[in-house]
mmCIF file of C-alpha atoms in Angstrom:
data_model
loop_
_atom_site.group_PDB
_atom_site.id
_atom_site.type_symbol
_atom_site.label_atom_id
_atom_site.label_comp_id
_atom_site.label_asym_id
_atom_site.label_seq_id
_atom_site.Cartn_x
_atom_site.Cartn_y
_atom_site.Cartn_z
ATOM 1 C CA UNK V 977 21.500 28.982 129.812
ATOM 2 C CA UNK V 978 19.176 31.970 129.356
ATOM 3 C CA UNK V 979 15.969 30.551 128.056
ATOM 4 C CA UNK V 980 14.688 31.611 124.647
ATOM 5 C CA UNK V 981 12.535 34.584 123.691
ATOM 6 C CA UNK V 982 9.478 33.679 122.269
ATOM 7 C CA UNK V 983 8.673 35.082 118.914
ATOM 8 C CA UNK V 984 5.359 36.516 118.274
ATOM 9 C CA UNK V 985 4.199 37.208 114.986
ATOM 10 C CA UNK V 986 2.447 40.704 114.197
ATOM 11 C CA UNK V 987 -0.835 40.690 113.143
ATOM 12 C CA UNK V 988 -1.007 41.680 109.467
ATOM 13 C CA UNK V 989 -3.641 44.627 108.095
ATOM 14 C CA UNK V 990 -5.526 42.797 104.908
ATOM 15 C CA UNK V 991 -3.556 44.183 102.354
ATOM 16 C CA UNK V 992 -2.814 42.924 98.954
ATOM 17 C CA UNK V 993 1.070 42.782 97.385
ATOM 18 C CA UNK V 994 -0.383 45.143 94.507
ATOM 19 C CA UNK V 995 -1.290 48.022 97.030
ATOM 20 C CA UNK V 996 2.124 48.003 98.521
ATOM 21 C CA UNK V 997 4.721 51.355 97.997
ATOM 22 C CA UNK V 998 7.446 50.697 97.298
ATOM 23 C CA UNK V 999 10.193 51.237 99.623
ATOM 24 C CA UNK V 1000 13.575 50.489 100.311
ATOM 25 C CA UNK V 1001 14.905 46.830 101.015
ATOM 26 C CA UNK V 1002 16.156 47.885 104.398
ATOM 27 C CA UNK V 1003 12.603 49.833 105.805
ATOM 28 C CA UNK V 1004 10.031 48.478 107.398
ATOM 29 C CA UNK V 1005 7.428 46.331 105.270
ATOM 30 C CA UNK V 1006 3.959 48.782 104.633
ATOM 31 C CA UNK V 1007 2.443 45.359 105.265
ATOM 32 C CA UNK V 1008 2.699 46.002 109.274
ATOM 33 C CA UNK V 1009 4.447 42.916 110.084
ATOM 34 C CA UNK V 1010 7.264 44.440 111.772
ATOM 35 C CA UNK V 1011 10.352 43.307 109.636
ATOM 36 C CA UNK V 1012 12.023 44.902 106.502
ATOM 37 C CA UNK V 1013 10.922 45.186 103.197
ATOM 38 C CA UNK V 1014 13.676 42.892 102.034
ATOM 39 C CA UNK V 1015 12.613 40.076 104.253
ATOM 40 C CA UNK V 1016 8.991 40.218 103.763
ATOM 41 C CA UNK V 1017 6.835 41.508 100.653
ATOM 42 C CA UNK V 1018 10.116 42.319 99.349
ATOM 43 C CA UNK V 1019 11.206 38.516 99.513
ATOM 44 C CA UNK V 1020 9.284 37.236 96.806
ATOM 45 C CA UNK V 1021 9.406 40.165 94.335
ATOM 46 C CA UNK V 1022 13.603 39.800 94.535
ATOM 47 C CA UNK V 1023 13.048 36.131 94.208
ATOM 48 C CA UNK V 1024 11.138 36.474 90.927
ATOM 49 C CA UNK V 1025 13.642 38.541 89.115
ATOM 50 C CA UNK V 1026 16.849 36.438 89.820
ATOM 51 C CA UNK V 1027 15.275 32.958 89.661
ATOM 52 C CA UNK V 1028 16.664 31.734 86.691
ATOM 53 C CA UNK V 1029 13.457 30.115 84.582
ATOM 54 C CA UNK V 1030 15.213 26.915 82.497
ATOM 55 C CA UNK V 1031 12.898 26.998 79.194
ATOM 56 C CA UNK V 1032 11.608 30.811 78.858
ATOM 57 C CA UNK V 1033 10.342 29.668 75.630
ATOM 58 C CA UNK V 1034 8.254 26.549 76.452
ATOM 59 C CA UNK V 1035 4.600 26.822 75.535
ATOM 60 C CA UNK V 1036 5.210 29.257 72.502
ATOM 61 C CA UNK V 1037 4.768 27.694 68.894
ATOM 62 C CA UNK V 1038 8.333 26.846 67.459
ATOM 63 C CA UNK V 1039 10.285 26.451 70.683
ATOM 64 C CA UNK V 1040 13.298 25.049 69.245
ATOM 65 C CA UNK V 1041 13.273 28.149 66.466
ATOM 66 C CA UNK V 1042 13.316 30.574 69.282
ATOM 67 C CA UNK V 1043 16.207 28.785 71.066
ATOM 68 C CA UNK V 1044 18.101 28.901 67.974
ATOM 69 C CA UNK V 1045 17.608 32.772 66.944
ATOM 70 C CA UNK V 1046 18.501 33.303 70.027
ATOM 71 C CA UNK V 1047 21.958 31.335 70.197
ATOM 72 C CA UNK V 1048 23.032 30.302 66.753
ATOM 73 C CA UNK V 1049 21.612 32.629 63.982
ATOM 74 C CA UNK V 1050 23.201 36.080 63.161
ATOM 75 C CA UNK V 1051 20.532 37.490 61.334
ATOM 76 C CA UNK V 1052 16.664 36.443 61.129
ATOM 77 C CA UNK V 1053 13.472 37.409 61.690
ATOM 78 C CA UNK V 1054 10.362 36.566 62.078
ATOM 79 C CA UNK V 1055 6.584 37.848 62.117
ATOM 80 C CA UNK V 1056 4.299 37.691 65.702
ATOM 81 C CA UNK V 1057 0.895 36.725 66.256
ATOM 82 C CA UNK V 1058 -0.561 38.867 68.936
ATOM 83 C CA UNK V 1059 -2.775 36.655 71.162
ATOM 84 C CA UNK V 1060 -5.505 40.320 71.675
ATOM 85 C CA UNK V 1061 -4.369 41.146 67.848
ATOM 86 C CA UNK V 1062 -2.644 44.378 66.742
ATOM 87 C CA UNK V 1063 -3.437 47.441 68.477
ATOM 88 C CA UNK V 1064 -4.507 51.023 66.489
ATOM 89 C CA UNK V 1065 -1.591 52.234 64.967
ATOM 90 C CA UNK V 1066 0.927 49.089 64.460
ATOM 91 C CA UNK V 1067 0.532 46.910 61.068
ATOM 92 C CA UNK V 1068 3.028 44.489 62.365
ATOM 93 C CA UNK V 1069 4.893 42.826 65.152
ATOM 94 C CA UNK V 1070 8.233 41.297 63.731
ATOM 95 C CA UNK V 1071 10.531 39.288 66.250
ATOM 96 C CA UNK V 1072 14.791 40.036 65.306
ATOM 97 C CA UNK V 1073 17.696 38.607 65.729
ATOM 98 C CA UNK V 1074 19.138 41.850 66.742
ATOM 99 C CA UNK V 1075 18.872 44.947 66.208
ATOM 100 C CA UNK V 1076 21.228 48.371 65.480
ATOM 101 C CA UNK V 1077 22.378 49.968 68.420
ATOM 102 C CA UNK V 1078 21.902 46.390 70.074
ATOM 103 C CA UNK V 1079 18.493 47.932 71.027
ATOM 104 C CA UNK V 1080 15.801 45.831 72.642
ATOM 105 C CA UNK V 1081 12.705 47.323 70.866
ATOM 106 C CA UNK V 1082 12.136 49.408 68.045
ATOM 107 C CA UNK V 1083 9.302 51.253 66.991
ATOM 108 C CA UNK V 1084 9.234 52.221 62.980
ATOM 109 C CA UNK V 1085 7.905 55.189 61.513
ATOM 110 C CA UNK V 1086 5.429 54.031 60.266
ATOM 111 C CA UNK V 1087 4.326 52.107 63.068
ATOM 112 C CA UNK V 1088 5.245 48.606 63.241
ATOM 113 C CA UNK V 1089 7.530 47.177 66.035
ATOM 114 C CA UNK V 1090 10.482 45.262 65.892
ATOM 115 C CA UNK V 1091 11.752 43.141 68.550
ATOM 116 C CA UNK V 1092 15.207 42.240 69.328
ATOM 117 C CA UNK V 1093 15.900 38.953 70.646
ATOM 118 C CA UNK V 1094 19.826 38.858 71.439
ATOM 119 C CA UNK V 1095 19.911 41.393 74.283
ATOM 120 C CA UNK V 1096 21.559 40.960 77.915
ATOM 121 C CA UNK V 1097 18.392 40.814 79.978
ATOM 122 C CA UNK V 1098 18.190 42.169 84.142
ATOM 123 C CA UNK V 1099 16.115 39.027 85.228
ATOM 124 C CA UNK V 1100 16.109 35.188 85.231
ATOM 125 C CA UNK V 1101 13.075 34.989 83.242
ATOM 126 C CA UNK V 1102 13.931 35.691 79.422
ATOM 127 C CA UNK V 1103 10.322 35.903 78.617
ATOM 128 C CA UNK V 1104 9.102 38.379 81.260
ATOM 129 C CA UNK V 1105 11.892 40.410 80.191
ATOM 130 C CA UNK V 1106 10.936 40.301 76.435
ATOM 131 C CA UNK V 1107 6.910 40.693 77.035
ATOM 132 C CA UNK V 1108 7.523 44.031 78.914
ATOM 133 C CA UNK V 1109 9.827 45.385 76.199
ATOM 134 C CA UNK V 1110 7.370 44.151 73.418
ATOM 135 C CA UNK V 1111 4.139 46.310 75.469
ATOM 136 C CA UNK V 1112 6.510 49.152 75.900
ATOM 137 C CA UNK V 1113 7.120 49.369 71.876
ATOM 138 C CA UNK V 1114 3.656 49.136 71.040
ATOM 139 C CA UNK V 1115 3.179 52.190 73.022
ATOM 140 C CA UNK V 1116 6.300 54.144 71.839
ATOM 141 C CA UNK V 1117 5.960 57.197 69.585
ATOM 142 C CA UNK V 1118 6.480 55.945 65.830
ATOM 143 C CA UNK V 1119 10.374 56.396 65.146
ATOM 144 C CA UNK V 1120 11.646 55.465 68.851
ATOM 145 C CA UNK V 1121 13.519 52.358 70.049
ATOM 146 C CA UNK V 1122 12.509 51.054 73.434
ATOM 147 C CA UNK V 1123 15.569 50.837 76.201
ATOM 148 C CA UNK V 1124 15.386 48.423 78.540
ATOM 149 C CA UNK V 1125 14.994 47.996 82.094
ATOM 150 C CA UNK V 1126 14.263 45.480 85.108
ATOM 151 C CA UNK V 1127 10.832 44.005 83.983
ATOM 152 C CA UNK V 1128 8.411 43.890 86.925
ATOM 153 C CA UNK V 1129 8.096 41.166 88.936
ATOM 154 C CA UNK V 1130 4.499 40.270 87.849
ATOM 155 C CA UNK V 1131 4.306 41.345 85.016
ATOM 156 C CA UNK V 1132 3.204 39.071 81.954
ATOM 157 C CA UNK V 1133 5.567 36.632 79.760
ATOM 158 C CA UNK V 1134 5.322 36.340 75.946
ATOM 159 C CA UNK V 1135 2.962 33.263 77.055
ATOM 160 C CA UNK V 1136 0.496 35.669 77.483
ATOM 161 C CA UNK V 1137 0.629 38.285 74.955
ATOM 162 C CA UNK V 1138 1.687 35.866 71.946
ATOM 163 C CA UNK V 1139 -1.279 33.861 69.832
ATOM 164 C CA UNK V 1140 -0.306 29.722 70.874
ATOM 165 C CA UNK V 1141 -2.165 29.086 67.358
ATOM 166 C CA UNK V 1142 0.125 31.767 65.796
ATOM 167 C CA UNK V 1143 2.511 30.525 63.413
ATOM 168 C CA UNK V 1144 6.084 31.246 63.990
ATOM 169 C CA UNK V 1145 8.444 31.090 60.726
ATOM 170 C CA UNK V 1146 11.675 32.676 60.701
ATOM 171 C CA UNK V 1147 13.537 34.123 57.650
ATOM 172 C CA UNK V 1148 17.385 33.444 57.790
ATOM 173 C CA UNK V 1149 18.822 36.831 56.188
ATOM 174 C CA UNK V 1150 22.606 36.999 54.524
ATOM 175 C CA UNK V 1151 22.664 40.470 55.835
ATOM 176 C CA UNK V 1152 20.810 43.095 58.234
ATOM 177 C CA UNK V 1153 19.265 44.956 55.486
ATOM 178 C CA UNK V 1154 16.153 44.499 57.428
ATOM 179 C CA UNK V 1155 17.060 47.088 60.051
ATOM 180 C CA UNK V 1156 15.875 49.843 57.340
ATOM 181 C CA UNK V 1157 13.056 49.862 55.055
ATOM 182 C CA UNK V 1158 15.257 50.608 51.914
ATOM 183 C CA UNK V 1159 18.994 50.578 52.550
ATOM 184 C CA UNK V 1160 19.576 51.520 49.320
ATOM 185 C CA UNK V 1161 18.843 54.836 49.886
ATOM 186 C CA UNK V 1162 20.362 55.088 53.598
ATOM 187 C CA UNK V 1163 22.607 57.790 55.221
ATOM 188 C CA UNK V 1164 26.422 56.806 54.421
ATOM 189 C CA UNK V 1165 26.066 56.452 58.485
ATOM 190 C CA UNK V 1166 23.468 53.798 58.113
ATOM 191 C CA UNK V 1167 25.439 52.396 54.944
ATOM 192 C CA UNK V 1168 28.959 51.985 57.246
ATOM 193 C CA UNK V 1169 27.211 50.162 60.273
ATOM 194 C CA UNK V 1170 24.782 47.510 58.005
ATOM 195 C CA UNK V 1171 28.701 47.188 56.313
ATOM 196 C CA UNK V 1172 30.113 45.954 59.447
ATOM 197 C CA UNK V 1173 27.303 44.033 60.759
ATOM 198 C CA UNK V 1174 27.097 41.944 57.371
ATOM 199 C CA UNK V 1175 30.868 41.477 57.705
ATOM 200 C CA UNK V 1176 30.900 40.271 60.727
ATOM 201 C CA UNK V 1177 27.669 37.699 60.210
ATOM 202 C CA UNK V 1178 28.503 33.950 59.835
ATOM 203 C CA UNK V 1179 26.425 32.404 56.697
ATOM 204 C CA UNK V 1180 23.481 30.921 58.096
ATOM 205 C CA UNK V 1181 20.928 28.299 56.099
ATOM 206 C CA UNK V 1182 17.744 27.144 57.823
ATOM 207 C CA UNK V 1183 17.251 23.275 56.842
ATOM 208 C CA UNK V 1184 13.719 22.864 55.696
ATOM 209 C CA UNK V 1185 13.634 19.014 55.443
ATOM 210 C CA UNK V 1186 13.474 18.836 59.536
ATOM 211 C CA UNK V 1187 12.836 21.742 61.968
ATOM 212 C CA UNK V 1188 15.250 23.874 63.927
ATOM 213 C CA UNK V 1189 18.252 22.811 62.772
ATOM 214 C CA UNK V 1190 20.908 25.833 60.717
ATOM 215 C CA UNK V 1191 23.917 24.638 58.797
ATOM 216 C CA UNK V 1192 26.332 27.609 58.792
ATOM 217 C CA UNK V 1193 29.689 27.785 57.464
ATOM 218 C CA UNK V 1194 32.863 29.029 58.919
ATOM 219 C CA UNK V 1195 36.517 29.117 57.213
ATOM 220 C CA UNK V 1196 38.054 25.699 58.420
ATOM 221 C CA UNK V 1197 34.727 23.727 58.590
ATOM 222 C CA UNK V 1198 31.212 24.045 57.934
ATOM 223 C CA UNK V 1199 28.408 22.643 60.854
ATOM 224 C CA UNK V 1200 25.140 21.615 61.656
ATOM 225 C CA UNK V 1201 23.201 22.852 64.633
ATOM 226 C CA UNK V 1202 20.494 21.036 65.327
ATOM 227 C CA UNK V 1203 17.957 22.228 68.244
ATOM 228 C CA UNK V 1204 15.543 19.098 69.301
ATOM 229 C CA UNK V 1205 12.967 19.217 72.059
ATOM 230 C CA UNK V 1206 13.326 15.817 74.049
ATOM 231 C CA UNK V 1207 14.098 15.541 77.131
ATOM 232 C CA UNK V 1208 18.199 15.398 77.460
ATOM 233 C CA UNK V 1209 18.817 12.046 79.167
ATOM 234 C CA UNK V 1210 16.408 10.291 76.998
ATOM 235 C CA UNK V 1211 17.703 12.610 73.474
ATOM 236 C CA UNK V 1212 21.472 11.460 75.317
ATOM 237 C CA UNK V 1213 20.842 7.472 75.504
ATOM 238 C CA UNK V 1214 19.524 7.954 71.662
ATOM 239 C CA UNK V 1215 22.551 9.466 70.199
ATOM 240 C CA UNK V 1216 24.815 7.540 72.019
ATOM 241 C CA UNK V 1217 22.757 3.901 70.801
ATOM 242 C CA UNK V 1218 23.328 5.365 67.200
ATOM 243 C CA UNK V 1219 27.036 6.610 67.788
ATOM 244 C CA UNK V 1220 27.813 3.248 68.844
ATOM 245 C CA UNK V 1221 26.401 1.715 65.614
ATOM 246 C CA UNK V 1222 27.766 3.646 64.181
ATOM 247 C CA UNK V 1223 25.062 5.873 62.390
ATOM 248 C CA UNK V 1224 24.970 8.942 64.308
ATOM 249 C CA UNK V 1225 27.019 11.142 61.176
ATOM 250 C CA UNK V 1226 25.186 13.021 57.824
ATOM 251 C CA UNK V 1227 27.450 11.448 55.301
ATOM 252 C CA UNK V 1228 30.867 11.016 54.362
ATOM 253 C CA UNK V 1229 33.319 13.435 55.952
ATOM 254 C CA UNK V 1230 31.004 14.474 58.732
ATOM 255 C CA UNK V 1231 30.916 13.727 62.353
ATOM 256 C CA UNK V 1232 28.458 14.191 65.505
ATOM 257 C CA UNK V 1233 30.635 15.659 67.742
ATOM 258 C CA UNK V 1234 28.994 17.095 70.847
ATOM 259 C CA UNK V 1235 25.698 19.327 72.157
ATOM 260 C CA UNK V 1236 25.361 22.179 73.843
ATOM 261 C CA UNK V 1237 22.260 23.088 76.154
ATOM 262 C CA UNK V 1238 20.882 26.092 75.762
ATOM 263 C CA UNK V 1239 17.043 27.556 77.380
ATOM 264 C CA UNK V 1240 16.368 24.382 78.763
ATOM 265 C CA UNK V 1241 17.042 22.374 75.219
ATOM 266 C CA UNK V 1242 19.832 20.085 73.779
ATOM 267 C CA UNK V 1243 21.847 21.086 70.508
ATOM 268 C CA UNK V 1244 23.925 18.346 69.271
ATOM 269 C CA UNK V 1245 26.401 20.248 66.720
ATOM 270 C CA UNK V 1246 28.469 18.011 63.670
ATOM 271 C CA UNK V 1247 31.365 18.967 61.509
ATOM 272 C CA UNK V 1248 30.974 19.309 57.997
ATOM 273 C CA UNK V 1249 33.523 19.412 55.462
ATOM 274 C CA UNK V 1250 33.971 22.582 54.089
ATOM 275 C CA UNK V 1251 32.140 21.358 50.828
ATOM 276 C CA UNK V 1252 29.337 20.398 52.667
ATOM 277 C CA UNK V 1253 26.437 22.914 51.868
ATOM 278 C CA UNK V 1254 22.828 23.240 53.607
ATOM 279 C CA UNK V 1255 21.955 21.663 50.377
ATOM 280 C CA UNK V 1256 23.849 18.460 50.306
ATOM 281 C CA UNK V 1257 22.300 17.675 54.098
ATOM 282 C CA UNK V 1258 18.622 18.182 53.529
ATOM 283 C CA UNK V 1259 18.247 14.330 53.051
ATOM 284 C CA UNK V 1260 20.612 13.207 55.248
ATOM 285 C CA UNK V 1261 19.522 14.968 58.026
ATOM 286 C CA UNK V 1262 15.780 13.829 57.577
ATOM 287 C CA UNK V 1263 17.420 10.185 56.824
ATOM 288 C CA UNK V 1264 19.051 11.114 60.886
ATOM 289 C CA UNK V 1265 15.860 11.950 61.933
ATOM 290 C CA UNK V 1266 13.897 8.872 61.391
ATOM 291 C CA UNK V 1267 17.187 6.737 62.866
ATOM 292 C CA UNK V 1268 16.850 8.938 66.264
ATOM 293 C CA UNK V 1269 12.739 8.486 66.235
ATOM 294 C CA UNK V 1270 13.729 4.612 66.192
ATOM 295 C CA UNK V 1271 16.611 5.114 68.790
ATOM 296 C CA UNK V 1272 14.137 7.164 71.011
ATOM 297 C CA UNK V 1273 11.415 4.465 71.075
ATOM 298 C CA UNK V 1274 14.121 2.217 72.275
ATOM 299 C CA UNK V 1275 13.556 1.445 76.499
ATOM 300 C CA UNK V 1276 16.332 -1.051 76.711
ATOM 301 C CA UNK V 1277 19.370 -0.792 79.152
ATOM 302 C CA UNK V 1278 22.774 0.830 77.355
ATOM 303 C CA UNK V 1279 25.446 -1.343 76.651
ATOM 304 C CA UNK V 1280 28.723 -0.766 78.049
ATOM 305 C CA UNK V 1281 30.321 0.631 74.911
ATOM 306 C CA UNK V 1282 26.741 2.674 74.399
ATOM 307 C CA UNK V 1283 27.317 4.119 78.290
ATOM 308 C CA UNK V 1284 30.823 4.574 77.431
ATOM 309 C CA UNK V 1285 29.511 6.559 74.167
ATOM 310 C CA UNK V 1286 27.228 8.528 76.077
ATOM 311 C CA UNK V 1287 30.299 9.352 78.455
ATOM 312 C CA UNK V 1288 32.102 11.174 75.473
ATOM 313 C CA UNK V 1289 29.055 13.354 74.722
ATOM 314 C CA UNK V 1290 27.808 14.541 78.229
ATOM 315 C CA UNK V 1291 31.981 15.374 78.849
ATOM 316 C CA UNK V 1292 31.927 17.492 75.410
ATOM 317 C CA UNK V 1293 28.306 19.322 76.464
ATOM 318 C CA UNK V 1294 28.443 22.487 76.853
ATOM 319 C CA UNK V 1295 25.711 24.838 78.707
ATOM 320 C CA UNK V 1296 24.821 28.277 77.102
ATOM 321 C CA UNK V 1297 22.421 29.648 79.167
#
């Protein structure tokens, strides 16, 4: 058996990853170490787009909120505290559902910058993504959207450009009457495409007895989606102690019925009859809230009929993202 060629490793020249060229996958690394791009510097920098990062949101204020304008709510927006403040130039940073055009960024005439939020992005990391379209709009020319593109590698996240103090309130909107600054007076073009968008947009209330959860209404049934921030196995063994005493609905007619996971978070989602308006579950869903607190606390083992209750929710989860 022919015996084994040692390998020797090349001596690399000091060099740091931000002096690198770049050059193609398949060419040998600048670095001097003898192999291709691909399989040295080039290793990493590939690895950081297409990792797929779980909770893009985690660490900004309103977590939940940002999880749910992303997933659930048609139209919303919602102002941005710049951690640096506002630069010359921009009164405003405004975070949006979406935008006309389905662009990612806009810059207004007059200055301010709106950010779309429900746009296909080219890496794993969802907030690296948005934080280089957000610096690329406050640097546009005044009446430009921003196009997107593959954020670099190490470049920041909305971590580090967003205030953590800053508060973060969305505004549920019927309509996209937002997208202009007086769509009264819009081109019949304008007028035709805010039509179709409003059409097409699924009522949306934002409860304000507990946080991140949106009643919306469809034509067979109404529902309740209700973003929480535990973790899933623990939020899990809660709802399924309170489905098995059977307290886990919002009233009369209306049933927990399954969750969905979406950035990292758990949604559980309940039918609502179709009489059921965002109104009518303000108390119950703060009464829910203070059953699952209690549930939470709880340490002891599940039952059998609570494991087998749990069973029916993880089969009817659903992952988003």
């Amino acid at each position: 058996m022919a015996k084994k060629r040692p390998q020797t490793k090349a001596k690399r020249p000091q060099i740091t990853d931000g002096e690198i060229p770049v050059v193609g996958a398949r060419e040998p690394c600048p670095c001097g170490s003898g192999r291709r791009y691909k399989a040295c510097h080039g290793r990493a920098a590939a690895h950081a787009v297409t990792e797929l990062v779980h909770r893009p949101f985690e660490g900004l204020p309103g977590e939940c909120d940002w999880v749910a304008l992303r997933e659930l709510v048609p139209a919303a927006t919602a102002g941005l505290t710049l951690k640096d403040g506002l630069p010359e130039g921009v009164p405003s940073v405004t975070l949006a559902t979406v935008l006309p055009m389905a662009w990612p960024a806009l810059r207004r005439d007059d200055g301010s910058v709106l950010l779309g939020l429900q746009n296909d992005t080219s890496s794993g990391d969802l907030s690296r993504d948005l934080a280089d379209i957000l610096q690329r709009a406050l640097e546009a020319e005044p009446g430009t959207p921003v196009q997107g593109r593959r954020a670099p590698a190490g470049g920041p996240r909305l971590q580090d450009l967003l205030d953590p103090e800053g508060a973060f309130e969305p505004e549920v909107h019927s309509g996209f009457e937002f997208w202009v600054p007086d769509p009264e007076n819009a081109t019949p073009e304008v007028a035709a495409s805010l039509e179709r968008a409003n059409a097409a947009a699924i009522p949306t209330v934002k409860l304000q007895s507990v946080d991140a959860a949106y009643w919306c209404e469809t034509p067979e049934k109404n529902h309740l989606r209700w973003v929480m921030p535990h973790p899933e196995e623990q939020l899990l063994d809660a709802l399924a102690r309170l489905h098995t005493a059977g307290r886990s609905s919002l009233g009369e007619g209306t049933r927990l019925v399954g969750s969905f996971r979406a950035h990292g978070l758990t949604v559980p989602v309940w039918d609502l009859p179709s009489g059921v308006t965002a109104e009518d579950v303000e108390k119950p869903a703060a009464e829910f809230a203070e059953r699952l607190a209690a549930a939470l606390a709880t340490d002891a083992p599940l039952t059998p009929e609570e494991r087998r209750a749990r069973g029916g929710l993880t089969n009817r989860q659903v992952t988003l993202s």
